[in-house]
Backbone as a ProteinNet text record, in pm:
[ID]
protein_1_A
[PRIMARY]
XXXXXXXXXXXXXXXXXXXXXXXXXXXXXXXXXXXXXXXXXXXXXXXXXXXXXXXXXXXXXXXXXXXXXXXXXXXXXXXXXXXXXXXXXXXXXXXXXXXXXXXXXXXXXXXXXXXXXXXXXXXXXXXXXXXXXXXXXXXXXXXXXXXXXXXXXXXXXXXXXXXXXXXXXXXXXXXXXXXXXXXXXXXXXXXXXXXXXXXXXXXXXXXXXXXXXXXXXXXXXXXXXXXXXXXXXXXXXXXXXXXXXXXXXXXXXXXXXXXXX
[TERTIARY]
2820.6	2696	2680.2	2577	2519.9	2574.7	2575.6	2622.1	2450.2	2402.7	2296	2297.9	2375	2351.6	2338.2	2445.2	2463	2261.7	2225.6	2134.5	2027.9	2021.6	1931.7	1930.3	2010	2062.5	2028.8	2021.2	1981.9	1829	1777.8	1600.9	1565.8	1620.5	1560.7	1513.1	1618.2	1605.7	1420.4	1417.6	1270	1150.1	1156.9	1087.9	1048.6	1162.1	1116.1	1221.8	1247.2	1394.1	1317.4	1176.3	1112.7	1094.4	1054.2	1000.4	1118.7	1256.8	1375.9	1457	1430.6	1431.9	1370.9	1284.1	1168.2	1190.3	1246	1245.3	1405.7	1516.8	1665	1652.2	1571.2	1567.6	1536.7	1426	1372.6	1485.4	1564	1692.9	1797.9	1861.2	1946	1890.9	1755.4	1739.8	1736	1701.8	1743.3	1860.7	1953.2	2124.3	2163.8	2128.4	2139.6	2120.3	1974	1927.6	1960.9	1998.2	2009.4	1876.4	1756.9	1659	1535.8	1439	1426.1	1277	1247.5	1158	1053.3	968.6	855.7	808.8	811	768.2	587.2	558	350.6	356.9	213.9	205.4	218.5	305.9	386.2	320.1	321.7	270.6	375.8	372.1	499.8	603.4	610.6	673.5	782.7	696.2	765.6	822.2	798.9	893.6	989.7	968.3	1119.1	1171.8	1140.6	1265.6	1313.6	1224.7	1254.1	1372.1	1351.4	1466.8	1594	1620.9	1735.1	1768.4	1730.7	1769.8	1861	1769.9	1829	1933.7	1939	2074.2	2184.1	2179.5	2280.7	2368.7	2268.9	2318.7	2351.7	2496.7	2568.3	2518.7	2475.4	2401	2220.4	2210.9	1988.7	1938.5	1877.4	1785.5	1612.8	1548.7	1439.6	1352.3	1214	1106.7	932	846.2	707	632.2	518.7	444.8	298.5	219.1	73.1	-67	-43	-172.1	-198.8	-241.6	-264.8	-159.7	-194.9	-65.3	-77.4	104.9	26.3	-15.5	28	-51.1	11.7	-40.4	-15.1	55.7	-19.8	25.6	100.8	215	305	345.2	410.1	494.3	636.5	655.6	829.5	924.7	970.2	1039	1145.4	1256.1	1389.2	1468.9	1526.3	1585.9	1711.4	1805.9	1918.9	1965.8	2084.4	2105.3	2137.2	2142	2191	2049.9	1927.8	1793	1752.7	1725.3	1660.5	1520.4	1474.2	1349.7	1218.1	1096.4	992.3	968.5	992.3	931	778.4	765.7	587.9	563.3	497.4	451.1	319.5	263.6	166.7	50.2	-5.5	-136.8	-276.3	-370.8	-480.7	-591.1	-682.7	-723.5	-900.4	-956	-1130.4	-1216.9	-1271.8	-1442.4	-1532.6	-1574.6	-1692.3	-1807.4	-1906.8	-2037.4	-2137.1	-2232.3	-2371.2	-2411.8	-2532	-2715.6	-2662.4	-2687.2	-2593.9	-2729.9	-2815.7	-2928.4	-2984.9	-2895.3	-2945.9	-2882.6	-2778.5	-2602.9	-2479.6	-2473.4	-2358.1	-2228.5	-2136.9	-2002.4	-1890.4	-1767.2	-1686.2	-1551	-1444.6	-1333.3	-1276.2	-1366.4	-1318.1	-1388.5	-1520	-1599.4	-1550.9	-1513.4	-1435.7	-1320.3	-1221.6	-1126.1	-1173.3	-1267.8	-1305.1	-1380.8	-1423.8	-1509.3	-1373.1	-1266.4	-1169	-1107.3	-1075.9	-990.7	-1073.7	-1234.6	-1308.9	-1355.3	-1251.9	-1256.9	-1134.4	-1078.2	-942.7	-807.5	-812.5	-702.2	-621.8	-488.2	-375.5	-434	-405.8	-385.7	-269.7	-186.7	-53.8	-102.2	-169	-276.7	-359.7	-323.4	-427.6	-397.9	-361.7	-334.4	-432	-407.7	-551.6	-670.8	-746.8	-876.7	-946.7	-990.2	-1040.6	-1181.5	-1275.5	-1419.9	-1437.2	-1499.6	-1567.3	-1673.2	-1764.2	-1924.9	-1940.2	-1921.5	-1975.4	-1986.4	-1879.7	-1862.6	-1732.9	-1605.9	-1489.8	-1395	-1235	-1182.8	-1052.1	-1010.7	-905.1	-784.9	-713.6	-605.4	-511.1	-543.4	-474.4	-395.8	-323.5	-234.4	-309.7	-230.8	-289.6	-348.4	-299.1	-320.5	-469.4	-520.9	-630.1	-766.4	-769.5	-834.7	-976.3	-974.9	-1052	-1113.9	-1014.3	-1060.2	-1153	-1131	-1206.2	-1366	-1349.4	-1466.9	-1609.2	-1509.6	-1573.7	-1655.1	-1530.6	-1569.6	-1636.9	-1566.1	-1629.6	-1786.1	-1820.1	-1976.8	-2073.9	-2040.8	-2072.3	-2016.6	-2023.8	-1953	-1995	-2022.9	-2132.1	-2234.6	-2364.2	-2486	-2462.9	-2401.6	-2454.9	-2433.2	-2481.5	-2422.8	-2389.5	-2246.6	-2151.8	-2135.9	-2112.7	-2047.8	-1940.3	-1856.6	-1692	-1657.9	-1643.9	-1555.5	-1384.5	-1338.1	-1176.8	-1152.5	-1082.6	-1084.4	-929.5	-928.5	-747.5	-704.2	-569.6	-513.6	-538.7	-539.8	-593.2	-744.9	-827.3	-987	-951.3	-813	-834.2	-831	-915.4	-963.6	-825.7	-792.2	-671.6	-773.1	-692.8	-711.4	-708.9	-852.4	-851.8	-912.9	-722.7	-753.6	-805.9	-871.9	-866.7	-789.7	-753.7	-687.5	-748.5	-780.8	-773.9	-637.4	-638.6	-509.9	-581.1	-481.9	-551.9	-417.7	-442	-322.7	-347.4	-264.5	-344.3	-210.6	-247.5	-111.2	-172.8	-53.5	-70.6	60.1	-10.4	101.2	246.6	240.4	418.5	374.9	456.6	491.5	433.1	375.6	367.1	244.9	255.3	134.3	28.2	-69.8	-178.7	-201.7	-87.2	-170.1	-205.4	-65.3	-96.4	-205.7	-217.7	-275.9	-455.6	-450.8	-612.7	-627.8	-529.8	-527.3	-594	-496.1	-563.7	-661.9	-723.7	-821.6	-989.7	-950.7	-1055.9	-1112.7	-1051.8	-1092.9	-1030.4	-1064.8	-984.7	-874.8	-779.3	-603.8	-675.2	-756.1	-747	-797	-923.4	-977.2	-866.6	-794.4	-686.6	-585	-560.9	-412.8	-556.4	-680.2	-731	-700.9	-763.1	-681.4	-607.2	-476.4	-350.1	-323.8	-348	-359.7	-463.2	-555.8	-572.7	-549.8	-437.3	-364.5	-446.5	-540.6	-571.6	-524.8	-380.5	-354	-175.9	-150.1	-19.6	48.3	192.4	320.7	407.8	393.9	436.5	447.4	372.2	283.2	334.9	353.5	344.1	299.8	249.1	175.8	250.4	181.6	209.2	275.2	336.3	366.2	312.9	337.2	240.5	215.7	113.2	90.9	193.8	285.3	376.1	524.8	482.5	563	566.1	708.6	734.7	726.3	656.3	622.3	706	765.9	824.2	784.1	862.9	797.1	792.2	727	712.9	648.3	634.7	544.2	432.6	354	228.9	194.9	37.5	-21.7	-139.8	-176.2	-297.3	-375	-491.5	-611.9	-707.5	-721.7	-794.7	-941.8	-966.7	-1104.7	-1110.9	-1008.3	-1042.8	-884	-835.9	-757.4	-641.6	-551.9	-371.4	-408.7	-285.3	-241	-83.2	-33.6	98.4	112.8	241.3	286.5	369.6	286.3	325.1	485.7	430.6	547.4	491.2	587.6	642.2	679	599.4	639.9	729.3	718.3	773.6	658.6	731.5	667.1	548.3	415.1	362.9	416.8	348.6	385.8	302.3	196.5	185.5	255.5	315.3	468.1	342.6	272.1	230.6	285.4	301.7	363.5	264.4	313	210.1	257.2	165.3	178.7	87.4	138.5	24.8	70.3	-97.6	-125.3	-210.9	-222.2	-218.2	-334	-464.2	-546	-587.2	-568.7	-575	-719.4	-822.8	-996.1	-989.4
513.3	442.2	316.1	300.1	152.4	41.4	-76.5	-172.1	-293.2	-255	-315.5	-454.2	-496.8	-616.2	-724.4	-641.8	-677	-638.3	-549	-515	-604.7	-634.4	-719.8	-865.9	-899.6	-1053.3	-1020.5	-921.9	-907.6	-939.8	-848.3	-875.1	-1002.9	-1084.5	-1197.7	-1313	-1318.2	-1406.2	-1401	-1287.4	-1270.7	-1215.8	-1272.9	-1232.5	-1095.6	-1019.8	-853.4	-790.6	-928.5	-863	-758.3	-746.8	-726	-560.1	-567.6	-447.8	-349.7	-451.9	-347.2	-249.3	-346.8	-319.8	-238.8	-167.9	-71.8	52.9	-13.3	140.7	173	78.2	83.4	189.7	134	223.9	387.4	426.3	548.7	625.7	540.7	591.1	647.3	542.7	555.3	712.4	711.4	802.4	950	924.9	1043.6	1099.6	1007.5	1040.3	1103.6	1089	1078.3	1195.9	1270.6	1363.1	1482.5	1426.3	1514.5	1614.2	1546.1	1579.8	1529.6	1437.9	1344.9	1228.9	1123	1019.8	1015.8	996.3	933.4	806	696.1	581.5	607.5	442	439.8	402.5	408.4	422.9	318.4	282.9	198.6	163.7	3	-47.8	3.6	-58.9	-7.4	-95.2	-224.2	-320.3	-249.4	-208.9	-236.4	-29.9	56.2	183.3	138.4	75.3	12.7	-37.9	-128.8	-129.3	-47.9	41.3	181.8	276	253.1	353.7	281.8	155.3	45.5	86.8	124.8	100.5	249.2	401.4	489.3	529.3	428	462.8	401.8	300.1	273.6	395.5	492	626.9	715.4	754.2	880.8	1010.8	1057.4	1152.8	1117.9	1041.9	1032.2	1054.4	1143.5	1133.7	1055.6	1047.2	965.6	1041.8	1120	1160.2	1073.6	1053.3	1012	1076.3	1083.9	1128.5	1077.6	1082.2	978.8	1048.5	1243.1	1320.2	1324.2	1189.7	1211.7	1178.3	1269.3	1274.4	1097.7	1061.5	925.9	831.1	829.3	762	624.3	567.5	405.1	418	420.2	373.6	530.1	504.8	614	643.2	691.8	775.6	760.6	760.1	741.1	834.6	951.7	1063.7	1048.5	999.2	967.3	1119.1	1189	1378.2	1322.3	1348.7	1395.4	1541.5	1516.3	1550.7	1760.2	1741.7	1900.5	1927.5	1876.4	1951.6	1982.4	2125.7	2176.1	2268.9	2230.5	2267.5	2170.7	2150.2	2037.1	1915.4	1801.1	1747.5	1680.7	1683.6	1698.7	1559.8	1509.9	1371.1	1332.4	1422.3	1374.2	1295.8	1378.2	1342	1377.6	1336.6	1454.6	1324.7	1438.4	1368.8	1423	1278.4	1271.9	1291.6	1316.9	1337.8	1205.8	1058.9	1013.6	1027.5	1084.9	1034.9	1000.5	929.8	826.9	859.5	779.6	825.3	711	755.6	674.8	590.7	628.8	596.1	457.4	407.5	287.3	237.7	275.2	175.1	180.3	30.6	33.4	42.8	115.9	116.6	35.2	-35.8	-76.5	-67	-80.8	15.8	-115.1	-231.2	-320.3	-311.4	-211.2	-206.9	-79.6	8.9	128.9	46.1	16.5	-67.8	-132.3	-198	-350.2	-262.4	-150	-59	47.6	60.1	178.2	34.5	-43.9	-144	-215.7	-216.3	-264.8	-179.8	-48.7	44.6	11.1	-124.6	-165	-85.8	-36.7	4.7	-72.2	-37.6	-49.8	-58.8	-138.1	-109.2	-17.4	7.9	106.6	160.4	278.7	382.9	435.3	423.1	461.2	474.3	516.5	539	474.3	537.4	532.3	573.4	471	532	559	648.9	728.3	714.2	718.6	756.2	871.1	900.9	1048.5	1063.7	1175.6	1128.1	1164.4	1239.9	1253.5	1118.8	1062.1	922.5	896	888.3	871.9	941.6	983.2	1026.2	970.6	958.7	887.7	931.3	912.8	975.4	894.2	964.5	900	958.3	877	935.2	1064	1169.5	1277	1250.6	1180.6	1195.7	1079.7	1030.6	952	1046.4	1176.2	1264.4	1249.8	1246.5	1235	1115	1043	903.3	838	862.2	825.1	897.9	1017.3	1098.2	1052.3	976.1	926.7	777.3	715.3	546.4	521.6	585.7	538.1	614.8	541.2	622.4	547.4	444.6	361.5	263.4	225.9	143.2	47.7	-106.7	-168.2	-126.6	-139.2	-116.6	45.7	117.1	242.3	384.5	439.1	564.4	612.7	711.6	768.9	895.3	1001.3	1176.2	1193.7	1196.7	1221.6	1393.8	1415	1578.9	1533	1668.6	1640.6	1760.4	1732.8	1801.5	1892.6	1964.6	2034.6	1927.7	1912.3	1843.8	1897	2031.1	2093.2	2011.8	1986.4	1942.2	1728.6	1684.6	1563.8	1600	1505.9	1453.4	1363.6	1378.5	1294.1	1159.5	1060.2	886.3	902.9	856.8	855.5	671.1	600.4	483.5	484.9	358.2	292.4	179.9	175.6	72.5	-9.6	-125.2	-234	-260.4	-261.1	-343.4	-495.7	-575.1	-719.2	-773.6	-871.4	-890.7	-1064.7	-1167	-1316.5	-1397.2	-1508.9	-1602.7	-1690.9	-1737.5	-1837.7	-1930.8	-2063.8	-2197.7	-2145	-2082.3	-2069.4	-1930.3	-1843.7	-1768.2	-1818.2	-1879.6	-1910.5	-1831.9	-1746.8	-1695.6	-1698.1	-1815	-1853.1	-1855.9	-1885.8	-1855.2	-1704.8	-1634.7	-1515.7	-1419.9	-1447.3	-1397.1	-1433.2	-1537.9	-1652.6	-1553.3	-1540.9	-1386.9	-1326.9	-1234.5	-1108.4	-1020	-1172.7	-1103.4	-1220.1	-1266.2	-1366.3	-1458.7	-1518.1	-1656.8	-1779.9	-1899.7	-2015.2	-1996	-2115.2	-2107.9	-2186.2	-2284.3	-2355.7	-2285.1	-2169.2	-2078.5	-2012.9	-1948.8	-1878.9	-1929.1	-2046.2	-2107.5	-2168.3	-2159.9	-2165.5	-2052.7	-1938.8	-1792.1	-1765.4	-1776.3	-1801.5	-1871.2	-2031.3	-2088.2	-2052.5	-1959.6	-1875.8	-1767.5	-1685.4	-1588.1	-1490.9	-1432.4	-1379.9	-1339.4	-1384.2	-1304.5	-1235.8	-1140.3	-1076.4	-1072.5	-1070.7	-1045.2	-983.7	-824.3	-709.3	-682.6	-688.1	-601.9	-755.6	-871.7	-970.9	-1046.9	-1118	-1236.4	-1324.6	-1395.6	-1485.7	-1652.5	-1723.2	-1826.4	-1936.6	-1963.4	-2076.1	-2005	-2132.8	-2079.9	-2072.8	-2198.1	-2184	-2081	-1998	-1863.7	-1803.8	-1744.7	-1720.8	-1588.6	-1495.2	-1357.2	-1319.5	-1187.6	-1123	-993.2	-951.7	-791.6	-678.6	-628.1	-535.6	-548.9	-676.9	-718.1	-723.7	-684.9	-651.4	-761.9	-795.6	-873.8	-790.9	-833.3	-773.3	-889.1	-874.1	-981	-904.8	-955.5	-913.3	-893.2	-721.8	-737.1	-680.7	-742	-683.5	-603	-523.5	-415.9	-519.1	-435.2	-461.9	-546.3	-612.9	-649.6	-628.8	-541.5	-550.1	-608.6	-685.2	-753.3	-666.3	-615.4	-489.5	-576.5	-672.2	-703.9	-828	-916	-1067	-1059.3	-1139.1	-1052.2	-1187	-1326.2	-1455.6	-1515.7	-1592.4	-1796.8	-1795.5	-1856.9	-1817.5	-1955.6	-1980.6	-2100.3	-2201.9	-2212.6	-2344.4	-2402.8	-2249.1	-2309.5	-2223.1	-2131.1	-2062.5	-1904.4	-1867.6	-1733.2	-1620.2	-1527.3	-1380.1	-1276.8	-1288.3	-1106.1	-1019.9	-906.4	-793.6	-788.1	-767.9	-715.2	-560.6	-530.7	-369.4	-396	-405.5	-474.4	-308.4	-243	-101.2	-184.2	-95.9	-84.8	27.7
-1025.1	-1058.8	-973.8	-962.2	-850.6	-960.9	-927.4	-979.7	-1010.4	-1136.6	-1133.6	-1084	-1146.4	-1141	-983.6	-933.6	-810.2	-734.5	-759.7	-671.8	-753.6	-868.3	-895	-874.6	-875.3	-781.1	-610.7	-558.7	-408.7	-419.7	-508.1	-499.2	-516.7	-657.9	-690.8	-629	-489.6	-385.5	-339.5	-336.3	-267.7	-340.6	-488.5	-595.8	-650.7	-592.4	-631.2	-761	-828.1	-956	-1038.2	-1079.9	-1192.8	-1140.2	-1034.5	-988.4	-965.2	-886.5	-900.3	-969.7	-1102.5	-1253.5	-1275.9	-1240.6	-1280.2	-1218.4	-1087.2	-1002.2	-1028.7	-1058.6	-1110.1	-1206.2	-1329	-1439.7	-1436	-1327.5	-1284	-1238.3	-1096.5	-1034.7	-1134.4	-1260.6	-1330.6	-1418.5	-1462.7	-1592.8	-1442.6	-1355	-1296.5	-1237.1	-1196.6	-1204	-1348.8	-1446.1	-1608.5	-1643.7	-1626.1	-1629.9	-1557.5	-1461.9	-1319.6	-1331.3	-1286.6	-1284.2	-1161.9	-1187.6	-1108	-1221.6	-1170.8	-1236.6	-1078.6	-1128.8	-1081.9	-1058.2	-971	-1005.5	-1044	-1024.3	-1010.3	-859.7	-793.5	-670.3	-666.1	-482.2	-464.2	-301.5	-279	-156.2	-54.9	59.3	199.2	117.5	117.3	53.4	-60.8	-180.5	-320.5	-259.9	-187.6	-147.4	-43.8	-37.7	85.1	-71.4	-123.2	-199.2	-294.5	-309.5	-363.2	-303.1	-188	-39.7	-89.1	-75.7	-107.1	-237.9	-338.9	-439.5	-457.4	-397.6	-350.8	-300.1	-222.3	-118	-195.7	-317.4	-375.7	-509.5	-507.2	-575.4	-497.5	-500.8	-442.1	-440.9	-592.3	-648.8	-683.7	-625	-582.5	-451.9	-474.2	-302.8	-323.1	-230.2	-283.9	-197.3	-248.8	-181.9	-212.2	-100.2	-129.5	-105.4	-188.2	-196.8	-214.1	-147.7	-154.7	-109.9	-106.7	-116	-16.9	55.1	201.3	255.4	421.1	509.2	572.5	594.2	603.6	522.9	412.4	342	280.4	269.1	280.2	117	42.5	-120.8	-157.6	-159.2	-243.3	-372.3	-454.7	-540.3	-489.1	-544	-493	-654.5	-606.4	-641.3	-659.2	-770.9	-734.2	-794.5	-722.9	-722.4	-703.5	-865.9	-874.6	-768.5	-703.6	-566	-637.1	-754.1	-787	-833.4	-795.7	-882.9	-803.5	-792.7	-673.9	-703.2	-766.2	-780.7	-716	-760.9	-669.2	-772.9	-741.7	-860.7	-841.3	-966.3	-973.1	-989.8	-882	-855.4	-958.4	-1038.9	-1100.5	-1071.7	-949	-885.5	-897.6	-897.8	-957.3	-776.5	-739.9	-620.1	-718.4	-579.7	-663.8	-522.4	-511.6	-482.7	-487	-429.3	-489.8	-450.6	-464	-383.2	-395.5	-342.5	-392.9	-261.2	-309.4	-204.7	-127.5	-14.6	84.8	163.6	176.4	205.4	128.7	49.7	-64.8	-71.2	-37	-99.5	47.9	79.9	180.8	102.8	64.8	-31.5	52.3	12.5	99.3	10.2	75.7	-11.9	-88.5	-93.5	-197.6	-300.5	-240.4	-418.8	-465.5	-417.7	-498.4	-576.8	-533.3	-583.3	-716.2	-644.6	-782.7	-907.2	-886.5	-934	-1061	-974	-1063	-1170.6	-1097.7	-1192.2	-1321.9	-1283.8	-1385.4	-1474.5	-1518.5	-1621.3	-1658.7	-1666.6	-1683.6	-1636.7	-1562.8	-1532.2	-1408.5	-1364	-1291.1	-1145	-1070.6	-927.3	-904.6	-1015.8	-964	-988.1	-1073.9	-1080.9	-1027.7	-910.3	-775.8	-624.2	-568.9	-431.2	-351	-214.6	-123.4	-178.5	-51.3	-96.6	65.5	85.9	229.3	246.8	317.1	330.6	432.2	388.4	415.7	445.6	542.1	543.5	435.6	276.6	196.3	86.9	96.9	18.2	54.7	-50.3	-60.6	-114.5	-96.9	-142.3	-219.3	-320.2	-366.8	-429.6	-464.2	-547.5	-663.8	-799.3	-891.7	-967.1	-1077.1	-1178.6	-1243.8	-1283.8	-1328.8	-1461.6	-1520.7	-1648.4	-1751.3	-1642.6	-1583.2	-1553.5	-1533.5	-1460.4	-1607.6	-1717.9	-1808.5	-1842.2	-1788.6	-1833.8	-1745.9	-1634.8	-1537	-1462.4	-1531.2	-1556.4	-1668.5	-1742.3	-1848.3	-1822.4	-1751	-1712.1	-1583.4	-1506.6	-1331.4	-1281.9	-1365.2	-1356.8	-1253.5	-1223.4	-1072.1	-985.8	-870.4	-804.2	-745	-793.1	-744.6	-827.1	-755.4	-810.9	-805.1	-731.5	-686.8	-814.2	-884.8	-971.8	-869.8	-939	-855.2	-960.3	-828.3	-919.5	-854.9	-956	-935.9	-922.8	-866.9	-872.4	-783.3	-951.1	-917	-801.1	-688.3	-578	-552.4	-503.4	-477.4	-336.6	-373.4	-265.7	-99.7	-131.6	37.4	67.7	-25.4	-2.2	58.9	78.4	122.6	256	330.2	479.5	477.2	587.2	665.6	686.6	730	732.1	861.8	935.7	1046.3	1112.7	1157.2	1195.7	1316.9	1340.2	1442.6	1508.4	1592.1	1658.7	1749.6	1740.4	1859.9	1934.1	2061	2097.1	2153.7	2130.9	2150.3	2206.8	2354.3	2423.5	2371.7	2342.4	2327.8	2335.6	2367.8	2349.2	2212.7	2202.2	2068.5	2122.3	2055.7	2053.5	1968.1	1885	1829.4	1717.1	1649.4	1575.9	1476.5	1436.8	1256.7	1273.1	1079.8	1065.3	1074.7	1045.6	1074.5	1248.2	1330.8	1445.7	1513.8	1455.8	1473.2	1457.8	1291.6	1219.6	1232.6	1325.6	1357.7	1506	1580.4	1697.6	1670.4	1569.8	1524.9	1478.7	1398.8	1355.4	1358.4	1507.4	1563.3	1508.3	1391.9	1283.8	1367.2	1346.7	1421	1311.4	1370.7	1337.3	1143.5	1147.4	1048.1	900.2	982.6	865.1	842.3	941	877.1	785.3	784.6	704.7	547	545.4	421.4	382.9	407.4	362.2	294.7	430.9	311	199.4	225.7	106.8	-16.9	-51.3	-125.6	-189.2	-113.3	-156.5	-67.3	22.2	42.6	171.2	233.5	336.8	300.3	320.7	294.6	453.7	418.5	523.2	465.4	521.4	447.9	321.2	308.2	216.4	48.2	62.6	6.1	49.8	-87.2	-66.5	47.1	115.8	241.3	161.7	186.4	45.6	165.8	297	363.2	497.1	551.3	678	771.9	780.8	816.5	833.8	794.5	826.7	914.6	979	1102	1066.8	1214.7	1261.8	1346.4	1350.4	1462.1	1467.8	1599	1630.6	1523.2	1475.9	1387.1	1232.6	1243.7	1120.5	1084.1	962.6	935.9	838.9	914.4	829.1	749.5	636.2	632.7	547.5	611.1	512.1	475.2	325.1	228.7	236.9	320.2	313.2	431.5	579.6	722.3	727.4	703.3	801.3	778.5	913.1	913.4	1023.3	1075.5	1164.6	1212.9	1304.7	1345.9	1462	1453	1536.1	1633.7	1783.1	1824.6	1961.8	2012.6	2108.4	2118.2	2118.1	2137.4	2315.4	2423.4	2555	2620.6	2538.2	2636.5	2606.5	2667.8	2697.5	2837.2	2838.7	2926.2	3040.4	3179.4	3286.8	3144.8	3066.3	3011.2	2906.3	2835.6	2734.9	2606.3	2604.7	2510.8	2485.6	2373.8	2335.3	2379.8	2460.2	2454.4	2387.9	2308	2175.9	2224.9	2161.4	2171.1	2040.1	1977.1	1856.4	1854.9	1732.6	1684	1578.5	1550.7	1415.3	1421	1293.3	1257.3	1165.8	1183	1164.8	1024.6
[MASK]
+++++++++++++++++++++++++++++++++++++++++++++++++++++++++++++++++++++++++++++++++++++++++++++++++++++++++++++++++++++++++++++++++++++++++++++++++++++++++++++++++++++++++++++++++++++++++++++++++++++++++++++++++++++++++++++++++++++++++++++++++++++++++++++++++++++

């Protein structure tokens, strides 16, 4: 057996004890069972520490699952290593669509739209657009409830049909590449790069909670970036930090950034 305690003193440092605890408990009742648990859908962030918590069981393997290929918000599967059957992630996928001709939709009003039938942000996966509207994916057991409640989004009435997992459209990003120097690594300048705001709008941002560094909240502007790190702000897309290249002749940093559209 993993040694809880030990792994929960690893998270706490970086405010993730609560959540470890959650996904610990899933791990443990499926060593137990020799079966497997299910988490709720999980950011990149909180399934990385899902993988970690995995690898501390001899007898757990860990599979995700998120409907679409690719897909950002997961399930995380914890399979006692003797169960060899599939385990059932408990997904049910939706259909939305509205008169498109009247209503611009944006995937913060779907969002603000599922949660204001009170429910979970863990209760929900991605959410895709489609030329027909949108496609999303949630807890199975939601499939009634939400038939019942999500009857518009924004101003717009909306018709839900529950769809077969073969009927999701793949996530088709876009990428900017953006080559830029910046005075030093801290987030806000990066992040003022990336996504073409001055350095000062950006560090208000953060200081609102509205910009993340992997896939958590950002705690100041002053936070240092390196190669492979994702920002994302609330509202415009990712930002990865694709290559750190040197110091330019005036003493400024050149990045290439990655801002996924």
């Amino acid at each position: 057996m993993a040694d809880r305690e030990k792994i929960l003193r690893y998270f706490k440092a970086g405010g993730d004890e609560q959540l470890a605890a959650k996904l610990l408990d899933l791990a443990e009742a499926a060593h137990k069972t020799r079966r497997f648990k299910v988490s709720e859908f999980l950011d990149p962030h909180a399934y990385n520490v899902a993988e970690i918590i995995a690898a501390n069981y001899d007898s757990v393997k860990i599979e995700a699952n998120g409907g679409f290929n690719h897909a950002e918000r997961v399930k995380a599967a914890f399979i006692a290593e003797d169960f060899y059957g599939q385990p059932d992630f408990g997904m049910a996928y939706f259909l939305a669509t509205w008169d498109k001709r009247y209503y611009d939709l944006s995937h913060r009003d779907v969002l603000g739209a599922f949660m204001g039938t009170g429910l979970k942000r863990e209760a929900l996966g991605d959410i895709v657009f489609v030329p027909e509207g949108c496609q999303f994916v949630v807890e199975k057991e939601l499939v009634n409830y939400l038939k019942s409640n999500l009857l518009s989004i924004g101003s717009a009435p909306v018709e839900l049909k529950e769809i077969a997992v073969e009927e999701l459209l793949q996530k088709e990003e876009k990428v900017k590449i953006i080559n830029a120097t910046v005075a030093d690594l801290r987030l806000d300048a990066v992040a003022a790069a990336g996504y073409g705001v001055s350095r000062s709008h950006m560090a208000e941002e953060i200081k609102s909670l509205n910009v993340k560094l992997n896939w958590k909240e950002a705690k100041k502007a002053a936070q240092s970036v390196v190669e492979g790190d994702i920002i994302s702000f609330r509202g415009r897309g990712r930002v990865e930090v694709a290559e750190v290249k040197g110091t330019t002749k005036k003493g400024r940093i050149s990045v290439t950034l990655k801002r996924y559209i």
